[in-house]
Amino acid sequence: MSGTSEGHRPPAGTSPGATPAADTESHPAETALLDYRSAFRSATFAMAVVDGSGTIVHANETLARMAGTGATDLAGLPVAGLVGLTPDDHAWRAWREVLRGRRSRFRCTRRLKHRDGKPLWAEITVVPMADPSAGSPGRALLTVADISDRHELQQRLRHLQMHDAVTRLPNRTLFFERLSAALELSPFQDSSLLPRPGRIGLCYLDLDGFKAVNDTLGHRAGDRLLAAVAGRLSDVAGRDPYHPGGSHFVARLGGDEFAVLVEESQGTQQLLDLADALLTGVQQPFDLAGQRLSVSASIGVVERACAGTSPTGLMQAADTTLYWAKADGRARWTLFDPERNAHRMTRQALSSTLRPAVDRGEFALEYQPLVGMADGVVRGVEALVRWNHPQFGVLGPNRFVSIAEEDGSIVRLGRWVLRTACRQARRWQLDHPDGPALFVSVNVAVRQVWDSDLVAEVGDILAETGLDPGLLQLELTESAVMGSAGRPLRALQALSDMGVRIAIDDFGTGYSNLAYLSRLPVSVLKLDGSFVRGFRYDDGGRHPSPADETIVQALVELAHRLGLTVTAECVETVEQAERLRRIGCDTGQGWLYSRAVAPERIAELIDAGGVAAPGATASGAP
């Protein structure tokens, strides 16, 4: 008989020695633990168990293979060292909070350290293995996913997004990223935590005449030229003697604009030498597919301390300076000038407040006497506009008239000046009926002739104020009347027919073409002050510029033969006045007689008999 009774046979499907089902069922927790451990070890997903201090307790084979080592070798290693986390890392705090059970998840992308040195980018995820609400340190599960392929694709896409397709240089987006980083992260002195005051420089370059290349040779040739220019700029940027062993950051900002960023500038001279080298490099002829092209460039140069400099501020300065380089003649570099920029900013401020200033009553007129050279009698006055600016104080016409001409507000301002001057001249005449009737001379911009019905305005103002047309003189610059034809010529002729006198201001500084004097309705020539200044004597009593006297004498004789009178501007000394009188100049104007003064002072001159003796106001001369 068998030693095993039938009543004690194992259940069908079991072998002798197998654990009875009842035993297995009696230890379900142990069985589940075995299953979990088996799954952990054989999982294709890299995992590790980490204790509260961040040390690896267990690691599976997948993670070990990813790190190029064995699973047992990973045990006891700090996770931070494996994935490159350091206390100064922005993710460090989140990592520690997960280990302490105060955060439910931590995820980051890191470059994993592999034993053989091959690059491997991984997505790291850490979750607490205990209930996070408990708040007590426990263990955490670390999972690591290899995302090297995805990271490489992202890098390629980023490179395409951040680089120019034509020149392969960094584009505008990447340039501003680099610029922002350079301004935010100043270099450090040794191990000190205090940043040293670093400096930054920028050469902002624009090709001169690039549009002509595109228009005449086509965009393909233009693209080849841009690529060749980019190569030249990169070569120059890599050969800066101030920066051996490295290259400055070169970018194409768009169109034909390039930037060379000097992140650790050693001073203005480095930037100027670099700008010289860049200009020289660009100006060398290009041989593009059998076409030989020559171009030039304009460069705006800015160099300043990083502290207090923003990317926007630096680029605004560079853009302004590039504009100066082009305005100064192109094919050159121009260094940022704070004083010139302040003048530009002031000009912008004036431009924005100029139009409403007339309504606010911020303008006033002063009057400078025009004196007969032979007898010293005041013949007339020139009206000179002043702007009582609430921020910048009293401004002379040289500060704002050109702005008014550019934006068109000169038409409205000129109308106000003309009406005010005519009204004042009429007031003097009414208040001093026994005194000489002074004519008033008013400057007229060429835009007033083109953009308004000047003839109608003058007629209306004369009728309104009651001033005789013969007591109004309109001054236009020589360049404004040169080549006058059509509407301007008809306007000048109509004004002359009305009885208004026409004067050419600053005569001798423009085209100096005397032919137009015979066909224009001109009554007066006003000689530019540069001729009169040449009438001074030096300390030895010698005339420093005898040619000026010869020229003035010839002009006066010519004007008189044409029936014109001559006024000399900028008369400042008795000697000048005497020589001008001997030459035959009719009237003089300048600080020898009087500065521009308020209307009340002119009234005093009229009461005094209208005489301004030479030297009587010389204390006001410079």
Coordinates of C-alpha atoms in Angstrom, one line a residue:
M1 CA 0.0 0.0 0.0
S2 CA 1.0 3.4 -0.6
G3 CA 2.2 5.5 2.3
T4 CA -0.3 8.1 1.4
S5 CA -3.8 7.6 2.0
E6 CA -6.3 8.6 -0.5
G7 CA -7.9 11.0 1.9
H8 CA -4.7 13.0 2.1
R9 CA -3.8 13.3 -1.6
P10 CA -2.9 16.8 -2.8
P11 CA -5.5 18.6 -4.8
A12 CA -5.4 18.0 -8.5
G13 CA -3.1 20.3 -10.3
T14 CA -0.6 20.6 -7.4
S15 CA 2.7 18.9 -7.0
P16 CA 4.1 17.4 -3.9
G17 CA 5.7 20.0 -1.7
A18 CA 3.8 22.9 -3.1
T19 CA 2.4 25.5 -0.7
P20 CA -1.2 24.8 -0.1
A21 CA -3.6 27.4 -1.3
A22 CA -4.8 28.0 2.2
D23 CA -1.2 29.1 3.2
T24 CA -1.0 31.5 0.2
E25 CA -4.2 33.0 1.1
S26 CA -3.2 33.4 4.7
H27 CA -0.3 35.8 3.7
P28 CA -1.6 38.2 1.0
A29 CA 0.5 41.2 2.0
E30 CA 3.7 39.2 1.6
T31 CA 2.6 37.9 -1.8
A32 CA 1.8 41.5 -3.0
L33 CA 5.2 42.7 -1.7
L34 CA 6.9 40.0 -3.7
D35 CA 4.9 41.0 -6.8
Y36 CA 5.8 44.7 -6.4
R37 CA 9.4 43.9 -6.0
S38 CA 9.4 41.7 -9.0
A39 CA 7.7 44.4 -11.0
F40 CA 10.1 47.0 -9.8
R41 CA 13.1 45.0 -10.8
S42 CA 11.9 44.0 -14.2
A43 CA 10.1 47.2 -15.2
T44 CA 11.3 48.9 -18.4
F45 CA 10.7 52.2 -16.8
A46 CA 13.7 53.5 -14.7
M47 CA 12.9 53.8 -11.1
A48 CA 14.4 54.1 -7.6
V49 CA 13.3 54.4 -4.0
V50 CA 14.7 57.4 -2.2
D51 CA 14.8 58.0 1.5
G52 CA 14.0 61.3 3.2
S53 CA 17.6 62.6 2.8
G54 CA 17.6 62.1 -0.9
T55 CA 19.7 58.9 -1.0
I56 CA 18.9 56.0 -3.2
V57 CA 17.7 53.0 -1.2
H58 CA 16.8 50.6 -4.1
A59 CA 17.2 51.1 -7.9
N60 CA 16.0 48.9 -10.7
E61 CA 18.2 47.5 -13.5
T62 CA 16.7 49.9 -16.1
L63 CA 17.9 52.9 -14.1
A64 CA 21.2 51.2 -13.6
R65 CA 21.7 50.7 -17.4
M66 CA 20.6 54.3 -18.0
A67 CA 23.4 55.4 -15.7
G68 CA 25.9 53.0 -17.0
T69 CA 26.3 51.0 -13.8
G70 CA 24.8 48.3 -11.7
A71 CA 21.7 48.5 -9.5
T72 CA 23.6 47.7 -6.3
D73 CA 26.2 50.4 -7.2
L74 CA 23.4 53.0 -7.2
A75 CA 22.3 52.2 -3.7
G76 CA 23.5 54.8 -1.2
L77 CA 24.2 57.4 -3.8
P78 CA 22.6 60.9 -3.5
V79 CA 20.0 61.5 -6.3
A80 CA 21.1 65.1 -6.4
G81 CA 24.5 64.1 -7.6
L82 CA 23.1 61.7 -10.2
V83 CA 20.8 64.3 -11.8
G84 CA 22.9 67.4 -11.2
L85 CA 20.8 69.2 -8.6
T86 CA 22.6 71.7 -6.4
P87 CA 21.5 74.0 -3.6
D88 CA 21.7 77.1 -5.8
D89 CA 19.4 75.5 -8.4
H90 CA 16.0 77.0 -8.7
A91 CA 14.4 73.5 -8.4
W92 CA 16.3 72.5 -5.2
R93 CA 13.6 73.8 -2.9
A94 CA 10.8 71.9 -4.7
W95 CA 12.9 68.7 -4.5
R96 CA 13.5 69.0 -0.8
E97 CA 9.8 69.7 -0.1
V98 CA 8.8 66.4 -1.8
L99 CA 11.3 64.5 0.3
R100 CA 9.8 66.1 3.4
G101 CA 6.3 65.1 2.4
R102 CA 5.2 68.8 1.9
R103 CA 4.7 68.6 -1.8
S104 CA 2.9 66.0 -3.9
R105 CA 5.1 66.0 -6.9
F106 CA 8.4 67.3 -8.3
R107 CA 9.3 67.1 -12.0
C108 CA 12.2 68.5 -13.9
T109 CA 14.4 67.9 -17.0
R110 CA 18.1 67.2 -16.3
R111 CA 21.1 65.9 -18.1
L112 CA 21.8 62.5 -16.5
K113 CA 25.4 61.6 -15.6
H114 CA 26.4 58.5 -17.5
R115 CA 29.5 56.6 -16.6
D116 CA 30.9 56.6 -20.2
G117 CA 30.1 60.3 -20.6
K118 CA 27.5 60.0 -23.4
P119 CA 24.8 62.7 -23.2
L120 CA 21.4 61.6 -22.0
W121 CA 18.6 63.9 -21.2
A122 CA 15.9 62.7 -18.8
E123 CA 12.7 63.8 -17.3
I124 CA 12.9 63.3 -13.6
T125 CA 9.7 62.7 -11.5
V126 CA 9.6 62.3 -7.7
V127 CA 6.4 61.5 -5.7
P128 CA 6.2 60.7 -2.0
M129 CA 5.4 57.1 -1.2
A130 CA 3.6 58.1 2.0
D131 CA 0.6 60.3 2.4
P132 CA 1.8 63.9 1.7
S133 CA -0.8 65.2 4.2
A134 CA 0.9 63.4 7.0
G135 CA 3.7 65.9 6.8
S136 CA 6.3 63.4 8.1
P137 CA 9.4 62.5 6.1
G138 CA 9.2 59.1 4.4
R139 CA 10.4 57.5 1.2
A140 CA 9.8 58.8 -2.3
L141 CA 9.6 57.1 -5.7
L142 CA 12.0 58.4 -8.3
T143 CA 11.1 57.7 -12.0
V144 CA 13.4 58.6 -14.9
A145 CA 12.4 58.8 -18.6
D146 CA 14.9 59.0 -21.3
I147 CA 13.9 62.0 -23.5
S148 CA 17.1 62.5 -25.4
D149 CA 15.5 62.2 -28.8
R150 CA 12.7 64.6 -27.8
H151 CA 15.2 67.0 -26.4
E152 CA 17.4 66.9 -29.5
L153 CA 14.3 67.6 -31.6
Q154 CA 13.4 70.5 -29.4
Q155 CA 16.9 71.9 -29.7
R156 CA 16.7 71.7 -33.5
L157 CA 13.4 73.4 -33.6
R158 CA 14.6 76.1 -31.2
H159 CA 17.7 76.6 -33.4
L160 CA 15.4 77.1 -36.4
Q161 CA 13.2 79.5 -34.5
M162 CA 16.2 81.4 -33.1
H163 CA 18.4 81.7 -36.2
D164 CA 18.0 83.5 -39.5
A165 CA 17.5 81.2 -42.5
V166 CA 19.4 83.5 -44.9
T167 CA 22.6 84.2 -42.9
R168 CA 22.3 81.4 -40.3
L169 CA 23.1 84.0 -37.7
P170 CA 21.1 84.3 -34.4
N171 CA 17.9 86.3 -35.1
R172 CA 16.3 89.2 -33.3
T173 CA 14.6 86.9 -30.7
L174 CA 17.8 85.1 -29.7
F175 CA 19.7 88.4 -29.7
F176 CA 17.4 89.9 -27.1
E177 CA 17.6 86.8 -25.0
R178 CA 21.4 87.0 -25.0
L179 CA 21.3 90.8 -24.4
S180 CA 18.9 90.4 -21.4
A181 CA 21.0 87.6 -19.9
A182 CA 24.2 89.7 -20.4
L183 CA 22.6 92.6 -18.5
E184 CA 21.2 90.5 -15.7
L185 CA 24.2 88.3 -15.0
S186 CA 27.2 90.4 -14.3
P187 CA 30.6 88.6 -13.9
F188 CA 31.8 87.9 -10.4
Q189 CA 35.0 88.8 -8.6
D190 CA 36.7 85.5 -7.6
S191 CA 34.4 83.7 -5.1
S192 CA 32.8 86.9 -3.8
L193 CA 29.0 87.1 -4.1
L194 CA 29.2 90.8 -5.0
P195 CA 29.0 91.4 -8.8
R196 CA 31.6 93.7 -10.2
P197 CA 30.4 96.6 -12.3
G198 CA 30.6 95.0 -15.8
R199 CA 30.3 97.0 -19.1
I200 CA 28.5 96.2 -22.3
G201 CA 28.9 97.5 -25.8
L202 CA 26.9 97.3 -29.0
C203 CA 27.6 98.0 -32.7
Y204 CA 24.3 98.4 -34.5
L205 CA 24.9 98.2 -38.3
D206 CA 22.8 99.0 -41.3
L207 CA 23.9 98.5 -44.9
D208 CA 23.8 101.7 -47.1
G209 CA 21.9 101.3 -50.3
F210 CA 20.9 97.7 -49.8
K211 CA 17.4 98.4 -51.2
A212 CA 19.0 99.3 -54.6
V213 CA 20.7 95.9 -54.7
N214 CA 17.4 94.2 -54.2
D215 CA 15.6 96.4 -56.7
T216 CA 18.2 96.1 -59.5
L217 CA 19.6 92.6 -59.0
G218 CA 16.7 90.8 -57.3
H219 CA 16.1 89.3 -53.9
R220 CA 18.3 86.3 -54.5
A221 CA 21.3 88.5 -55.1
G222 CA 20.3 90.5 -52.0
D223 CA 20.2 87.3 -49.9
R224 CA 23.6 86.2 -51.2
L225 CA 25.0 89.6 -50.2
L226 CA 23.4 89.4 -46.7
A227 CA 25.0 86.0 -46.2
A228 CA 28.4 87.3 -47.4
V229 CA 28.1 90.3 -45.1
A230 CA 27.2 88.1 -42.2
G231 CA 30.4 86.0 -42.8
R232 CA 32.5 89.2 -42.9
L233 CA 31.0 90.5 -39.6
S234 CA 31.6 87.1 -37.9
D235 CA 35.2 87.0 -39.1
V236 CA 35.8 90.5 -37.7
A237 CA 34.0 89.7 -34.4
G238 CA 36.2 86.7 -34.0
R239 CA 39.5 88.6 -34.4
D240 CA 39.1 91.4 -31.8
P241 CA 42.5 91.9 -30.2
Y242 CA 40.8 93.0 -27.0
H243 CA 39.0 89.7 -26.8
P244 CA 41.5 86.9 -27.7
G245 CA 40.3 83.4 -28.0
G246 CA 36.7 84.3 -28.4
S247 CA 34.1 85.9 -30.6
H248 CA 31.5 88.5 -30.0
F249 CA 27.8 87.7 -30.5
V250 CA 26.7 88.6 -34.0
A251 CA 23.1 88.6 -35.0
R252 CA 20.9 89.7 -37.9
L253 CA 18.0 91.8 -36.5
G254 CA 16.0 91.9 -39.7
G255 CA 16.3 93.3 -43.2
D256 CA 19.8 94.7 -43.7
E257 CA 20.4 95.4 -39.9
F258 CA 23.0 93.5 -37.9
A259 CA 24.2 93.8 -34.3
V260 CA 27.5 92.9 -32.7
L261 CA 27.2 92.5 -29.0
V262 CA 30.3 92.9 -26.8
E263 CA 29.3 91.4 -23.5
E264 CA 32.4 92.2 -21.5
S265 CA 33.4 95.6 -22.9
Q266 CA 36.8 96.9 -21.9
G267 CA 35.9 100.5 -22.8
T268 CA 34.9 102.9 -25.6
Q269 CA 38.1 102.5 -27.5
Q270 CA 37.5 98.7 -27.9
L271 CA 34.1 99.5 -29.5
L272 CA 35.4 102.2 -31.8
D273 CA 38.3 99.9 -33.0
L274 CA 35.7 97.2 -33.6
A275 CA 33.4 99.5 -35.5
D276 CA 36.4 100.6 -37.7
A277 CA 37.2 97.0 -38.4
L278 CA 33.5 96.2 -39.2
L279 CA 33.3 99.1 -41.7
T280 CA 36.6 98.0 -43.3
G281 CA 35.4 94.5 -43.6
V282 CA 32.0 95.4 -45.2
Q283 CA 33.5 97.9 -47.6
Q284 CA 35.8 95.3 -49.3
P285 CA 34.2 94.3 -52.6
F286 CA 32.0 91.1 -52.7
D287 CA 32.3 88.6 -55.5
L288 CA 28.9 86.9 -55.6
A289 CA 28.4 84.3 -58.4
G290 CA 30.4 86.4 -60.8
Q291 CA 28.9 89.7 -59.7
R292 CA 31.2 92.1 -58.0
L293 CA 29.4 94.3 -55.5
S294 CA 30.6 97.1 -53.2
V295 CA 28.5 98.3 -50.3
S296 CA 29.1 100.5 -47.3
A297 CA 27.5 100.5 -43.8
S298 CA 26.5 102.9 -41.1
I299 CA 27.1 101.9 -37.5
G300 CA 25.7 103.2 -34.2
V301 CA 28.1 102.5 -31.3
V302 CA 27.0 102.4 -27.7
E303 CA 29.2 101.5 -24.7
R304 CA 28.1 101.8 -21.1
A305 CA 27.9 100.2 -17.7
C306 CA 25.6 97.2 -17.3
A307 CA 24.2 98.6 -14.1
G308 CA 21.1 100.7 -14.8
T309 CA 21.0 99.7 -18.4
S310 CA 18.0 97.9 -19.8
P311 CA 17.8 96.0 -23.2
T312 CA 15.2 98.5 -24.4
G313 CA 17.3 101.5 -23.3
L314 CA 20.4 100.1 -25.0
M315 CA 18.6 99.5 -28.2
Q316 CA 17.0 102.9 -28.3
A317 CA 20.4 104.5 -27.8
A318 CA 21.9 102.3 -30.6
D319 CA 19.0 103.1 -32.9
T320 CA 19.4 106.8 -32.3
T321 CA 23.1 106.7 -32.9
L322 CA 22.7 104.7 -36.1
Y323 CA 20.3 107.4 -37.3
W324 CA 23.0 110.0 -36.5
A325 CA 25.5 108.0 -38.5
K326 CA 23.2 108.0 -41.6
A327 CA 22.3 111.7 -41.1
D328 CA 26.0 112.6 -40.8
G329 CA 26.7 111.1 -44.3
R330 CA 26.7 107.3 -44.0
A331 CA 29.6 105.0 -44.5
R332 CA 30.8 105.8 -40.9
W333 CA 30.3 105.0 -37.3
T334 CA 28.9 107.4 -34.7
L335 CA 29.4 107.1 -31.0
F336 CA 26.4 107.7 -28.7
D337 CA 26.5 111.3 -27.3
P338 CA 24.4 111.9 -24.2
E339 CA 24.4 115.7 -24.9
R340 CA 23.3 115.2 -28.4
N341 CA 20.6 112.8 -27.3
A342 CA 19.4 115.2 -24.7
H343 CA 19.0 117.8 -27.4
R344 CA 17.0 115.2 -29.5
M345 CA 14.8 114.4 -26.5
T346 CA 14.2 118.1 -25.9
R347 CA 13.4 118.5 -29.6
Q348 CA 10.8 115.7 -29.3
A349 CA 9.4 117.3 -26.2
L350 CA 9.1 120.7 -28.0
S351 CA 7.5 119.0 -31.1
S352 CA 4.8 117.4 -29.0
T353 CA 3.9 120.7 -27.2
L354 CA 4.3 123.2 -30.1
R355 CA 0.9 123.0 -31.7
P356 CA -1.2 123.9 -28.6
A357 CA 1.3 126.5 -27.4
V358 CA -0.3 129.2 -29.6
D359 CA -3.7 128.6 -28.0
R360 CA -2.1 128.7 -24.5
G361 CA -0.6 132.1 -25.3
E362 CA 3.0 130.9 -24.7
F363 CA 4.5 133.0 -27.6
A364 CA 5.6 136.6 -27.5
L365 CA 7.3 139.0 -29.9
E366 CA 10.4 141.1 -29.4
Y367 CA 11.6 143.7 -31.8
Q368 CA 15.2 144.6 -33.0
P369 CA 15.7 148.1 -34.5
L370 CA 16.8 148.5 -38.1
V371 CA 18.9 151.7 -38.1
G372 CA 19.9 154.0 -41.0
M373 CA 23.8 153.8 -41.4
A374 CA 24.1 157.4 -42.5
D375 CA 22.1 159.2 -39.8
G376 CA 21.5 156.6 -37.0
V377 CA 17.7 157.0 -37.3
V378 CA 15.6 153.9 -36.6
R379 CA 13.8 153.1 -39.9
G380 CA 12.0 149.9 -38.8
V381 CA 12.1 146.8 -36.6
E382 CA 12.3 143.1 -37.1
A383 CA 9.8 141.0 -35.2
L384 CA 11.5 138.0 -33.5
V385 CA 9.3 135.3 -31.9
R386 CA 10.0 133.9 -28.4
W387 CA 8.5 130.8 -26.8
N388 CA 8.0 131.1 -23.1
H389 CA 8.1 127.4 -22.5
P390 CA 6.7 126.2 -19.1
Q391 CA 9.5 123.6 -18.8
F392 CA 12.5 125.0 -20.8
G393 CA 12.1 128.7 -20.2
V394 CA 12.4 131.4 -22.9
L395 CA 13.4 129.8 -26.3
G396 CA 14.7 131.7 -29.3
P397 CA 13.4 130.9 -32.8
N398 CA 16.5 128.8 -33.6
R399 CA 15.2 126.2 -31.1
F400 CA 11.7 125.6 -32.5
V401 CA 11.1 127.2 -35.9
S402 CA 12.7 124.3 -37.8
I403 CA 10.5 121.9 -35.8
A404 CA 7.4 124.0 -36.7
E405 CA 8.5 123.9 -40.4
E406 CA 8.8 120.1 -40.3
D407 CA 5.4 119.4 -38.7
G408 CA 3.5 122.1 -40.5
S409 CA 2.6 124.2 -37.4
I410 CA 4.7 127.0 -38.8
V411 CA 1.7 128.1 -40.9
R412 CA -0.4 128.7 -37.8
L413 CA 2.4 130.2 -35.8
G414 CA 3.5 132.4 -38.7
R415 CA -0.1 133.7 -39.1
W416 CA -0.1 134.6 -35.4
V417 CA 3.3 136.4 -35.7
L418 CA 2.2 138.3 -38.7
R419 CA -1.0 139.5 -37.1
T420 CA 0.7 140.4 -33.8
A421 CA 3.5 142.3 -35.5
C422 CA 1.2 144.3 -37.8
R423 CA -1.1 145.1 -34.8
Q424 CA 1.9 146.3 -32.8
A425 CA 3.3 148.5 -35.7
R426 CA -0.1 150.1 -36.1
R427 CA -0.3 150.7 -32.3
W428 CA 3.0 152.5 -32.3
Q429 CA 1.8 154.6 -35.2
L430 CA -1.5 155.5 -33.4
D431 CA 0.3 156.2 -30.0
H432 CA 3.0 158.3 -31.6
P433 CA 1.4 160.3 -34.4
D434 CA 4.2 162.8 -34.5
G435 CA 7.0 160.2 -34.6
P436 CA 8.4 158.3 -37.5
A437 CA 6.2 155.6 -38.9
L438 CA 8.3 152.4 -38.4
F439 CA 8.0 149.5 -40.8
V440 CA 7.9 146.0 -39.3
S441 CA 9.8 143.1 -40.9
V442 CA 8.4 139.6 -40.4
N443 CA 10.1 136.3 -41.3
V444 CA 8.1 134.0 -43.6
A445 CA 9.0 130.3 -44.0
V446 CA 8.7 128.8 -47.5
R447 CA 6.1 126.4 -46.2
Q448 CA 3.8 129.3 -45.5
V449 CA 4.0 130.2 -49.1
W450 CA 3.2 126.6 -50.2
D451 CA 0.7 125.5 -47.5
S452 CA -1.4 128.6 -47.1
D453 CA -2.9 131.4 -49.1
L454 CA -0.3 133.9 -47.9
V455 CA -1.5 136.7 -50.1
A456 CA -5.0 136.5 -48.8
E457 CA -3.8 136.2 -45.2
V458 CA -1.6 139.3 -45.5
G459 CA -4.4 141.2 -47.2
D460 CA -6.9 140.3 -44.4
I461 CA -4.4 141.1 -41.6
L462 CA -3.5 144.5 -43.1
A463 CA -7.2 145.3 -43.5
E464 CA -7.9 144.1 -39.9
T465 CA -5.1 146.1 -38.3
G466 CA -5.2 149.1 -40.5
L467 CA -1.5 149.0 -41.2
D468 CA -0.3 150.5 -44.5
P469 CA 1.2 147.8 -46.8
G470 CA 4.3 149.9 -47.3
L471 CA 5.1 149.5 -43.5
L472 CA 5.2 145.7 -43.8
Q473 CA 8.4 143.8 -44.9
L474 CA 8.4 140.1 -45.4
E475 CA 11.8 138.3 -45.1
L476 CA 12.4 135.0 -46.9
T477 CA 15.7 133.1 -46.9
E478 CA 17.8 133.0 -50.1
S479 CA 17.4 129.2 -50.4
A480 CA 13.6 129.6 -50.1
V481 CA 13.3 132.0 -53.1
M482 CA 16.0 130.4 -55.2
G483 CA 14.4 128.9 -58.3
S484 CA 10.9 130.3 -57.3
A485 CA 8.4 129.5 -60.0
G486 CA 4.7 128.9 -60.2
R487 CA 2.8 129.5 -57.0
P488 CA 5.6 131.0 -54.9
L489 CA 6.6 133.5 -57.6
R490 CA 3.0 134.5 -58.2
A491 CA 2.6 135.0 -54.4
L492 CA 5.7 137.1 -54.1
Q493 CA 4.6 139.2 -57.1
A494 CA 1.1 139.7 -55.7
L495 CA 2.5 140.8 -52.4
S496 CA 4.8 143.2 -54.1
D497 CA 2.0 144.6 -56.2
M498 CA 0.0 145.1 -52.9
G499 CA 2.9 147.4 -51.7
V500 CA 4.5 145.0 -49.3
R501 CA 8.3 144.9 -49.4
I502 CA 10.1 141.6 -50.0
A503 CA 13.5 141.1 -48.4
I504 CA 16.1 138.3 -48.9
D505 CA 17.4 137.2 -45.5
D506 CA 20.9 135.8 -44.9
F507 CA 22.0 136.8 -48.4
G508 CA 25.3 135.3 -49.4
T509 CA 24.9 132.0 -47.5
G510 CA 22.8 130.1 -50.1
Y511 CA 23.2 129.6 -53.8
S512 CA 24.3 133.2 -54.3
N513 CA 23.0 133.2 -57.8
L514 CA 22.5 136.8 -58.6
A515 CA 20.4 136.2 -61.8
Y516 CA 17.2 135.7 -59.9
L517 CA 17.4 139.2 -58.4
S518 CA 16.4 140.7 -61.8
R519 CA 13.2 138.7 -62.0
L520 CA 12.0 138.5 -58.4
P521 CA 10.0 141.3 -56.8
V522 CA 12.7 141.9 -54.2
S523 CA 13.2 145.2 -52.4
V524 CA 15.9 144.5 -49.8
L525 CA 19.0 142.4 -49.4
K526 CA 20.0 141.5 -45.9
L527 CA 23.7 140.6 -45.8
D528 CA 24.5 137.5 -43.7
G529 CA 26.3 138.3 -40.5
S530 CA 29.3 136.2 -41.5
F531 CA 30.4 138.9 -43.9
V532 CA 30.0 141.7 -41.3
R533 CA 32.0 139.7 -38.7
G534 CA 34.9 139.8 -41.1
F535 CA 35.0 143.6 -40.7
R536 CA 36.5 143.4 -37.2
Y537 CA 40.0 144.6 -36.5
D538 CA 42.5 142.4 -34.7
D539 CA 44.6 143.6 -31.8
G540 CA 47.2 145.1 -34.1
G541 CA 44.6 147.3 -35.9
R542 CA 44.7 145.1 -39.0
H543 CA 41.6 144.0 -41.0
P544 CA 41.6 140.2 -40.7
S545 CA 39.6 139.6 -43.8
P546 CA 39.9 142.2 -46.5
A547 CA 38.2 139.9 -49.0
D548 CA 34.9 140.3 -47.0
E549 CA 35.0 144.1 -47.5
T550 CA 35.6 143.7 -51.2
I551 CA 32.7 141.2 -51.6
V552 CA 30.3 143.4 -49.5
Q553 CA 31.2 146.5 -51.5
A554 CA 30.5 144.7 -54.8
L555 CA 27.2 143.4 -53.5
V556 CA 26.1 146.8 -52.3
E557 CA 27.0 148.4 -55.6
L558 CA 25.1 145.7 -57.5
A559 CA 22.0 145.9 -55.3
H560 CA 21.9 149.7 -55.7
R561 CA 22.2 149.4 -59.5
L562 CA 19.2 147.1 -59.3
G563 CA 17.2 149.5 -57.2
L564 CA 17.5 147.5 -54.0
T565 CA 18.5 148.6 -50.5
V566 CA 21.0 146.7 -48.3
T567 CA 20.8 145.8 -44.6
A568 CA 23.8 144.5 -42.8
E569 CA 23.1 142.0 -40.0
C570 CA 25.1 141.4 -36.8
V571 CA 26.7 144.9 -36.5
E572 CA 28.5 144.9 -33.1
T573 CA 31.2 147.5 -33.2
V574 CA 31.6 151.2 -34.1
E575 CA 34.4 150.2 -36.5
Q576 CA 32.1 147.8 -38.4
A577 CA 29.3 150.4 -38.6
E578 CA 31.7 153.0 -40.0
R579 CA 33.2 150.8 -42.7
L580 CA 29.7 149.6 -43.7
R581 CA 28.6 153.3 -43.9
R582 CA 31.5 154.2 -46.1
I583 CA 30.8 151.3 -48.4
G584 CA 27.2 152.6 -48.8
C585 CA 25.2 150.0 -46.8
D586 CA 21.8 151.5 -46.2
T587 CA 20.7 150.1 -42.8
G588 CA 22.3 148.1 -40.0
Q589 CA 21.0 145.7 -37.4
G590 CA 22.8 144.3 -34.4
W591 CA 23.8 144.6 -30.8
L592 CA 25.7 147.8 -31.4
Y593 CA 22.3 149.5 -31.7
S594 CA 20.1 147.3 -29.6
R595 CA 19.2 143.7 -28.8
A596 CA 15.7 142.5 -29.5
V597 CA 13.5 144.2 -26.9
A598 CA 9.9 144.4 -25.7
P599 CA 7.5 146.7 -27.6
E600 CA 7.7 149.3 -24.7
R601 CA 11.4 149.8 -25.4
I602 CA 10.7 150.6 -29.1
A603 CA 8.1 153.1 -28.0
E604 CA 10.8 154.8 -25.9
L605 CA 13.0 155.0 -28.9
I606 CA 10.2 156.7 -30.9
D607 CA 9.6 159.1 -28.1
A608 CA 13.4 159.9 -28.0
G609 CA 13.2 161.0 -31.6
G610 CA 13.9 157.6 -33.2
V611 CA 17.6 158.0 -32.9
A612 CA 19.9 155.1 -31.8
A613 CA 23.4 156.6 -31.8
P614 CA 26.2 154.1 -32.5
G615 CA 27.7 152.8 -29.2
A616 CA 24.7 154.0 -27.2
T617 CA 23.7 150.4 -26.4
A618 CA 27.1 148.8 -26.8
S619 CA 27.0 147.5 -23.3
G620 CA 24.7 144.9 -24.5
A621 CA 27.1 143.7 -27.1
P622 CA 29.0 140.5 -26.4

